Amino acid sequence: NAGVTQTPKFRVLKTGQSMTLLCAQDMNHEYMYWYRQDPGMGLRLIHYSVGEGTTAKGEVPDGYNVSRLKKQNFLLGLESAAPSQTSVYFCASRPGFLNQPQHFGDGTRLSIL
Amino acid sequence: AQSVTQLDSQVPVFEEAPVELRCNYSSSVSVYLFWYVQYPNQGLQLLLKYLSGSTLVKGINGFEAEFNKSQTSFHLRKPSVHISDTAEYFCAVSDTVPDKLIFGTGTRLQVFP
């Protein structure tokens, strides 16, 4: 029972490079989320999806894009990485019923040099 | 929009002592509250949740929280902590539409022998 799986776990990029973070869940959850966690700031929502083929902006969407082509996968893209995007990224998912708790992956630690 | 305030960024405590981690939220007609725990290098795990009903909510690992509507608080308590409780704790409130979580900035609980 894998739950929410994030790949990769660690990555170092140079400024201007692009990359995609993958989130996969095996719980048939409708909702999926991408957060970033920075010291002293808690978790901030980047983008989220309420179902396959739909995405929406969260609190800090600039510099990121997302896609949800399959229900079980939620991809987070950085088109041109900047040092300000150095962070730990967490993916979460939850069922479609109202106010169900979110289930989190173990995170991706991303450093932009 | 909802907001969450965790008043203490760090709480040091000795093993077997009681602990309270404070959380206040902005007022709303209806509110759903969560506490999550994050162990080092891991994602967030749900400790407990308040959706409705009894204001005293019991969670995993001996933690409990009390929902106080008049004080707009949802403080987390444990009567006797263990070394293994050392972690970061996040309070979160569910926003109305479309059901996102707003996280506090976290409280680092450090348990000393």
mmCIF file of C-alpha atoms in Angstrom:
data_model
loop_
_atom_site.group_PDB
_atom_site.id
_atom_site.type_symbol
_atom_site.label_atom_id
_atom_site.label_comp_id
_atom_site.label_asym_id
_atom_site.label_seq_id
_atom_site.Cartn_x
_atom_site.Cartn_y
_atom_site.Cartn_z
ATOM 1 C CA ASN A 1 0.000 0.000 0.000
ATOM 2 C CA ALA A 2 2.166 2.846 -1.301
ATOM 3 C CA GLY A 3 -0.209 5.791 -0.677
ATOM 4 C CA VAL A 4 1.306 8.969 -2.149
ATOM 5 C CA THR A 5 4.656 8.573 -3.889
ATOM 6 C CA GLN A 6 6.833 11.470 -4.979
ATOM 7 C CA THR A 7 9.747 11.253 -7.394
ATOM 8 C CA PRO A 8 12.497 12.250 -7.258
ATOM 9 C CA LYS A 9 13.327 12.595 -3.549
ATOM 10 C CA PHE A 10 16.237 14.973 -4.117
ATOM 11 C CA ARG A 11 17.341 17.128 -7.017
ATOM 12 C CA VAL A 12 19.837 19.889 -7.645
ATOM 13 C CA LEU A 13 19.268 22.212 -10.589
ATOM 14 C CA LYS A 14 21.041 25.159 -12.092
ATOM 15 C CA THR A 15 19.206 28.437 -12.559
ATOM 16 C CA GLY A 16 17.226 28.386 -15.777
ATOM 17 C CA GLN A 17 16.926 24.612 -16.032
ATOM 18 C CA SER A 18 13.555 22.929 -16.185
ATOM 19 C CA MET A 19 12.230 19.839 -14.472
ATOM 20 C CA THR A 20 9.075 17.973 -13.559
ATOM 21 C CA LEU A 21 8.158 16.536 -10.193
ATOM 22 C CA LEU A 22 5.876 13.519 -10.243
ATOM 23 C CA CYS A 23 3.224 12.649 -7.698
ATOM 24 C CA ALA A 24 1.386 9.340 -7.880
ATOM 25 C CA GLN A 25 -1.382 8.094 -5.595
ATOM 26 C CA ASP A 26 -2.947 4.662 -5.511
ATOM 27 C CA MET A 27 -5.991 5.480 -3.347
ATOM 28 C CA ASN A 28 -8.291 6.598 -6.173
ATOM 29 C CA HIS A 29 -8.484 10.077 -4.631
ATOM 30 C CA GLU A 30 -10.229 12.863 -6.508
ATOM 31 C CA TYR A 31 -8.291 15.827 -5.101
ATOM 32 C CA MET A 32 -4.555 16.374 -5.387
ATOM 33 C CA TYR A 33 -2.371 19.220 -4.164
ATOM 34 C CA TRP A 34 1.154 20.579 -4.492
ATOM 35 C CA TYR A 35 2.699 22.518 -1.598
ATOM 36 C CA ARG A 36 6.060 24.043 -0.891
ATOM 37 C CA GLN A 37 7.512 24.142 2.604
ATOM 38 C CA ASP A 38 9.979 26.826 3.607
ATOM 39 C CA PRO A 39 11.429 27.482 7.079
ATOM 40 C CA GLY A 40 9.102 29.527 9.271
ATOM 41 C CA MET A 41 6.389 29.682 6.617
ATOM 42 C CA GLY A 42 4.557 26.401 6.985
ATOM 43 C CA LEU A 43 3.088 24.842 3.870
ATOM 44 C CA ARG A 44 1.896 27.034 1.042
ATOM 45 C CA LEU A 45 -0.375 25.760 -1.704
ATOM 46 C CA ILE A 46 1.034 26.062 -5.219
ATOM 47 C CA HIS A 47 -1.618 24.398 -7.391
ATOM 48 C CA TYR A 48 -4.333 21.842 -6.869
ATOM 49 C CA SER A 49 -6.710 19.633 -8.829
ATOM 50 C CA VAL A 50 -10.242 18.545 -8.036
ATOM 51 C CA GLY A 51 -10.307 15.848 -10.693
ATOM 52 C CA GLU A 52 -8.710 14.423 -13.800
ATOM 53 C CA GLY A 53 -8.138 17.107 -16.420
ATOM 54 C CA THR A 54 -8.715 20.043 -14.036
ATOM 55 C CA THR A 55 -6.211 22.257 -12.243
ATOM 56 C CA ALA A 56 -6.364 25.513 -10.322
ATOM 57 C CA LYS A 57 -3.983 28.039 -8.796
ATOM 58 C CA GLY A 58 -3.227 28.142 -5.131
ATOM 59 C CA GLU A 59 -1.506 30.719 -2.980
ATOM 60 C CA VAL A 60 1.902 30.802 -4.724
ATOM 61 C CA PRO A 61 1.490 29.594 -8.343
ATOM 62 C CA ASP A 62 3.967 31.862 -10.141
ATOM 63 C CA GLY A 63 6.813 30.018 -11.854
ATOM 64 C CA TYR A 64 5.051 26.648 -11.728
ATOM 65 C CA ASN A 65 2.748 24.701 -14.002
ATOM 66 C CA VAL A 66 0.813 21.505 -13.359
ATOM 67 C CA SER A 67 -1.023 18.805 -15.243
ATOM 68 C CA ARG A 68 -3.435 16.052 -14.246
ATOM 69 C CA LEU A 69 -3.857 13.916 -17.332
ATOM 70 C CA LYS A 70 -4.536 10.774 -15.299
ATOM 71 C CA LYS A 71 -6.461 10.608 -12.045
ATOM 72 C CA GLN A 72 -3.604 8.996 -10.160
ATOM 73 C CA ASN A 73 -0.862 11.393 -11.267
ATOM 74 C CA PHE A 74 -0.256 15.082 -10.614
ATOM 75 C CA LEU A 75 2.811 16.668 -12.207
ATOM 76 C CA LEU A 76 4.488 19.884 -11.084
ATOM 77 C CA GLY A 77 6.706 21.630 -13.613
ATOM 78 C CA LEU A 78 9.330 24.320 -13.257
ATOM 79 C CA GLU A 79 9.961 25.826 -16.685
ATOM 80 C CA SER A 80 12.916 28.008 -15.738
ATOM 81 C CA ALA A 81 14.137 27.306 -12.222
ATOM 82 C CA ALA A 82 15.108 30.201 -9.949
ATOM 83 C CA PRO A 83 16.987 30.143 -6.609
ATOM 84 C CA SER A 84 13.771 31.336 -4.902
ATOM 85 C CA GLN A 85 12.241 27.983 -5.796
ATOM 86 C CA THR A 86 14.683 26.134 -3.565
ATOM 87 C CA SER A 87 12.329 24.367 -1.178
ATOM 88 C CA VAL A 88 10.841 21.080 -0.080
ATOM 89 C CA TYR A 89 7.828 20.171 -2.205
ATOM 90 C CA PHE A 90 4.999 18.040 -0.914
ATOM 91 C CA CYS A 91 2.196 16.394 -2.787
ATOM 92 C CA ALA A 92 -1.059 15.414 -1.102
ATOM 93 C CA SER A 93 -4.291 13.757 -2.085
ATOM 94 C CA ARG A 94 -7.692 13.212 -0.546
ATOM 95 C CA PRO A 95 -11.064 11.704 -1.355
ATOM 96 C CA GLY A 96 -13.741 13.852 -2.936
ATOM 97 C CA PHE A 97 -15.991 13.827 0.143
ATOM 98 C CA LEU A 98 -16.204 17.134 1.977
ATOM 99 C CA ASN A 99 -13.407 17.906 4.436
ATOM 100 C CA GLN A 100 -11.661 14.576 4.366
ATOM 101 C CA PRO A 101 -8.023 14.752 5.551
ATOM 102 C CA GLN A 102 -5.205 14.981 3.065
ATOM 103 C CA HIS A 103 -2.599 12.239 2.702
ATOM 104 C CA PHE A 104 0.952 13.420 2.098
ATOM 105 C CA GLY A 105 3.971 12.089 0.266
ATOM 106 C CA ASP A 106 7.450 12.177 1.789
ATOM 107 C CA GLY A 107 8.507 15.252 -0.165
ATOM 108 C CA THR A 108 11.025 16.279 -2.802
ATOM 109 C CA ARG A 109 13.981 18.358 -1.674
ATOM 110 C CA LEU A 110 14.902 20.709 -4.515
ATOM 111 C CA SER A 111 17.928 23.007 -4.608
ATOM 112 C CA ILE A 112 18.417 25.621 -7.300
ATOM 113 C CA LEU A 113 21.971 26.923 -7.648
ATOM 114 C CA ALA B 1 -10.228 33.947 3.842
ATOM 115 C CA GLN B 2 -9.294 31.725 6.709
ATOM 116 C CA SER B 3 -6.015 32.081 8.566
ATOM 117 C CA VAL B 4 -4.250 30.072 11.249
ATOM 118 C CA THR B 5 -1.864 31.301 13.920
ATOM 119 C CA GLN B 6 0.434 29.010 15.846
ATOM 120 C CA LEU B 7 1.681 31.157 18.659
ATOM 121 C CA ASP B 8 4.834 29.229 19.509
ATOM 122 C CA SER B 9 7.483 28.420 16.941
ATOM 123 C CA GLN B 10 9.347 26.152 19.378
ATOM 124 C CA VAL B 11 8.285 24.337 22.539
ATOM 125 C CA PRO B 12 10.981 22.605 24.613
ATOM 126 C CA VAL B 13 9.767 20.143 27.227
ATOM 127 C CA PHE B 14 11.169 17.327 29.338
ATOM 128 C CA GLU B 15 10.097 13.753 28.834
ATOM 129 C CA GLU B 16 6.935 12.727 30.737
ATOM 130 C CA ALA B 17 5.865 16.357 31.181
ATOM 131 C CA PRO B 18 2.552 17.614 29.789
ATOM 132 C CA VAL B 19 2.523 19.831 26.723
ATOM 133 C CA GLU B 20 0.121 22.188 24.988
ATOM 134 C CA LEU B 21 0.642 23.498 21.465
ATOM 135 C CA ARG B 22 -1.500 26.510 20.717
ATOM 136 C CA CYS B 23 -3.497 27.202 17.579
ATOM 137 C CA ASN B 24 -5.909 30.021 16.823
ATOM 138 C CA TYR B 25 -7.922 30.440 13.649
ATOM 139 C CA SER B 26 -9.872 33.285 12.113
ATOM 140 C CA SER B 27 -13.544 33.169 12.774
ATOM 141 C CA SER B 28 -15.922 31.563 10.338
ATOM 142 C CA VAL B 29 -19.473 30.327 10.244
ATOM 143 C CA SER B 30 -18.363 26.754 9.902
ATOM 144 C CA VAL B 31 -14.857 25.491 10.408
ATOM 145 C CA TYR B 32 -13.042 22.217 10.127
ATOM 146 C CA LEU B 33 -9.737 21.863 11.922
ATOM 147 C CA PHE B 34 -6.805 19.481 11.709
ATOM 148 C CA TRP B 35 -3.527 18.787 13.446
ATOM 149 C CA TYR B 36 -0.713 17.167 11.481
ATOM 150 C CA VAL B 37 2.702 15.930 12.668
ATOM 151 C CA GLN B 38 5.881 15.928 10.604
ATOM 152 C CA TYR B 39 8.808 13.768 11.680
ATOM 153 C CA PRO B 40 12.250 14.625 10.255
ATOM 154 C CA ASN B 41 12.566 14.030 6.525
ATOM 155 C CA GLN B 42 8.995 12.794 6.250
ATOM 156 C CA GLY B 43 5.674 14.066 5.009
ATOM 157 C CA LEU B 44 2.803 15.162 7.202
ATOM 158 C CA GLN B 45 0.660 12.639 9.056
ATOM 159 C CA LEU B 46 -2.800 13.335 10.401
ATOM 160 C CA LEU B 47 -2.952 13.429 14.212
ATOM 161 C CA LEU B 48 -6.606 14.347 14.638
ATOM 162 C CA LYS B 49 -9.441 16.317 13.116
ATOM 163 C CA TYR B 50 -12.502 18.240 14.205
ATOM 164 C CA LEU B 51 -15.425 18.278 11.803
ATOM 165 C CA SER B 52 -18.417 18.512 14.158
ATOM 166 C CA GLY B 53 -19.811 17.050 17.374
ATOM 167 C CA SER B 54 -17.841 16.743 20.594
ATOM 168 C CA THR B 55 -15.420 19.600 21.124
ATOM 169 C CA LEU B 56 -12.801 17.279 22.639
ATOM 170 C CA VAL B 57 -11.135 15.299 19.899
ATOM 171 C CA LYS B 58 -8.826 12.374 20.536
ATOM 172 C CA GLY B 59 -6.139 11.447 18.067
ATOM 173 C CA ILE B 60 -3.268 9.052 17.626
ATOM 174 C CA ASN B 61 -0.259 8.695 19.931
ATOM 175 C CA GLY B 62 -2.175 9.969 22.982
ATOM 176 C CA PHE B 63 -2.787 13.473 21.645
ATOM 177 C CA GLU B 64 -6.060 15.325 22.015
ATOM 178 C CA ALA B 65 -7.347 18.754 21.064
ATOM 179 C CA GLU B 66 -10.206 20.937 22.203
ATOM 180 C CA PHE B 67 -12.263 23.045 19.852
ATOM 181 C CA ASN B 68 -13.237 26.323 21.501
ATOM 182 C CA LYS B 69 -15.530 28.375 19.292
ATOM 183 C CA SER B 70 -15.691 31.427 21.558
ATOM 184 C CA GLN B 71 -11.899 31.653 21.741
ATOM 185 C CA THR B 72 -11.440 30.511 18.105
ATOM 186 C CA SER B 73 -8.819 28.064 19.322
ATOM 187 C CA PHE B 74 -7.910 24.441 18.716
ATOM 188 C CA HIS B 75 -5.046 23.701 21.115
ATOM 189 C CA LEU B 76 -3.258 20.360 21.031
ATOM 190 C CA ARG B 77 -2.398 18.615 24.296
ATOM 191 C CA LYS B 78 -0.666 15.530 25.572
ATOM 192 C CA PRO B 79 -0.497 14.670 29.293
ATOM 193 C CA SER B 80 2.909 12.977 29.133
ATOM 194 C CA VAL B 81 5.290 13.307 26.188
ATOM 195 C CA HIS B 82 7.927 10.870 24.970
ATOM 196 C CA ILE B 83 11.226 11.459 23.222
ATOM 197 C CA SER B 84 9.597 10.054 20.101
ATOM 198 C CA ASP B 85 7.114 12.961 20.046
ATOM 199 C CA THR B 86 9.914 15.275 18.945
ATOM 200 C CA ALA B 87 8.633 16.622 15.621
ATOM 201 C CA GLU B 88 7.013 19.612 13.975
ATOM 202 C CA TYR B 89 3.302 20.052 14.455
ATOM 203 C CA PHE B 90 1.021 21.908 12.097
ATOM 204 C CA CYS B 91 -2.465 23.190 12.722
ATOM 205 C CA ALA B 92 -4.668 23.577 9.646
ATOM 206 C CA VAL B 93 -8.126 24.897 8.879
ATOM 207 C CA SER B 94 -10.257 23.915 5.948
ATOM 208 C CA ASP B 95 -11.242 26.776 3.734
ATOM 209 C CA THR B 96 -14.771 26.880 2.436
ATOM 210 C CA VAL B 97 -14.705 26.645 -1.350
ATOM 211 C CA PRO B 98 -13.130 24.642 -2.873
ATOM 212 C CA ASP B 99 -12.014 22.964 0.300
ATOM 213 C CA LYS B 100 -8.350 23.779 0.643
ATOM 214 C CA LEU B 101 -6.275 23.555 3.804
ATOM 215 C CA ILE B 102 -4.694 26.652 5.290
ATOM 216 C CA PHE B 103 -1.691 25.737 7.415
ATOM 217 C CA GLY B 104 -0.118 27.499 10.342
ATOM 218 C CA THR B 105 3.614 28.088 10.370
ATOM 219 C CA GLY B 106 4.259 25.100 12.617
ATOM 220 C CA THR B 107 5.482 24.448 16.162
ATOM 221 C CA ARG B 108 8.666 22.528 16.742
ATOM 222 C CA LEU B 109 8.256 20.270 19.784
ATOM 223 C CA GLN B 110 11.572 19.235 21.276
ATOM 224 C CA VAL B 111 11.410 16.608 24.024
ATOM 225 C CA PHE B 112 14.477 16.290 26.259
ATOM 226 C CA PRO B 113 15.376 13.279 28.430
#
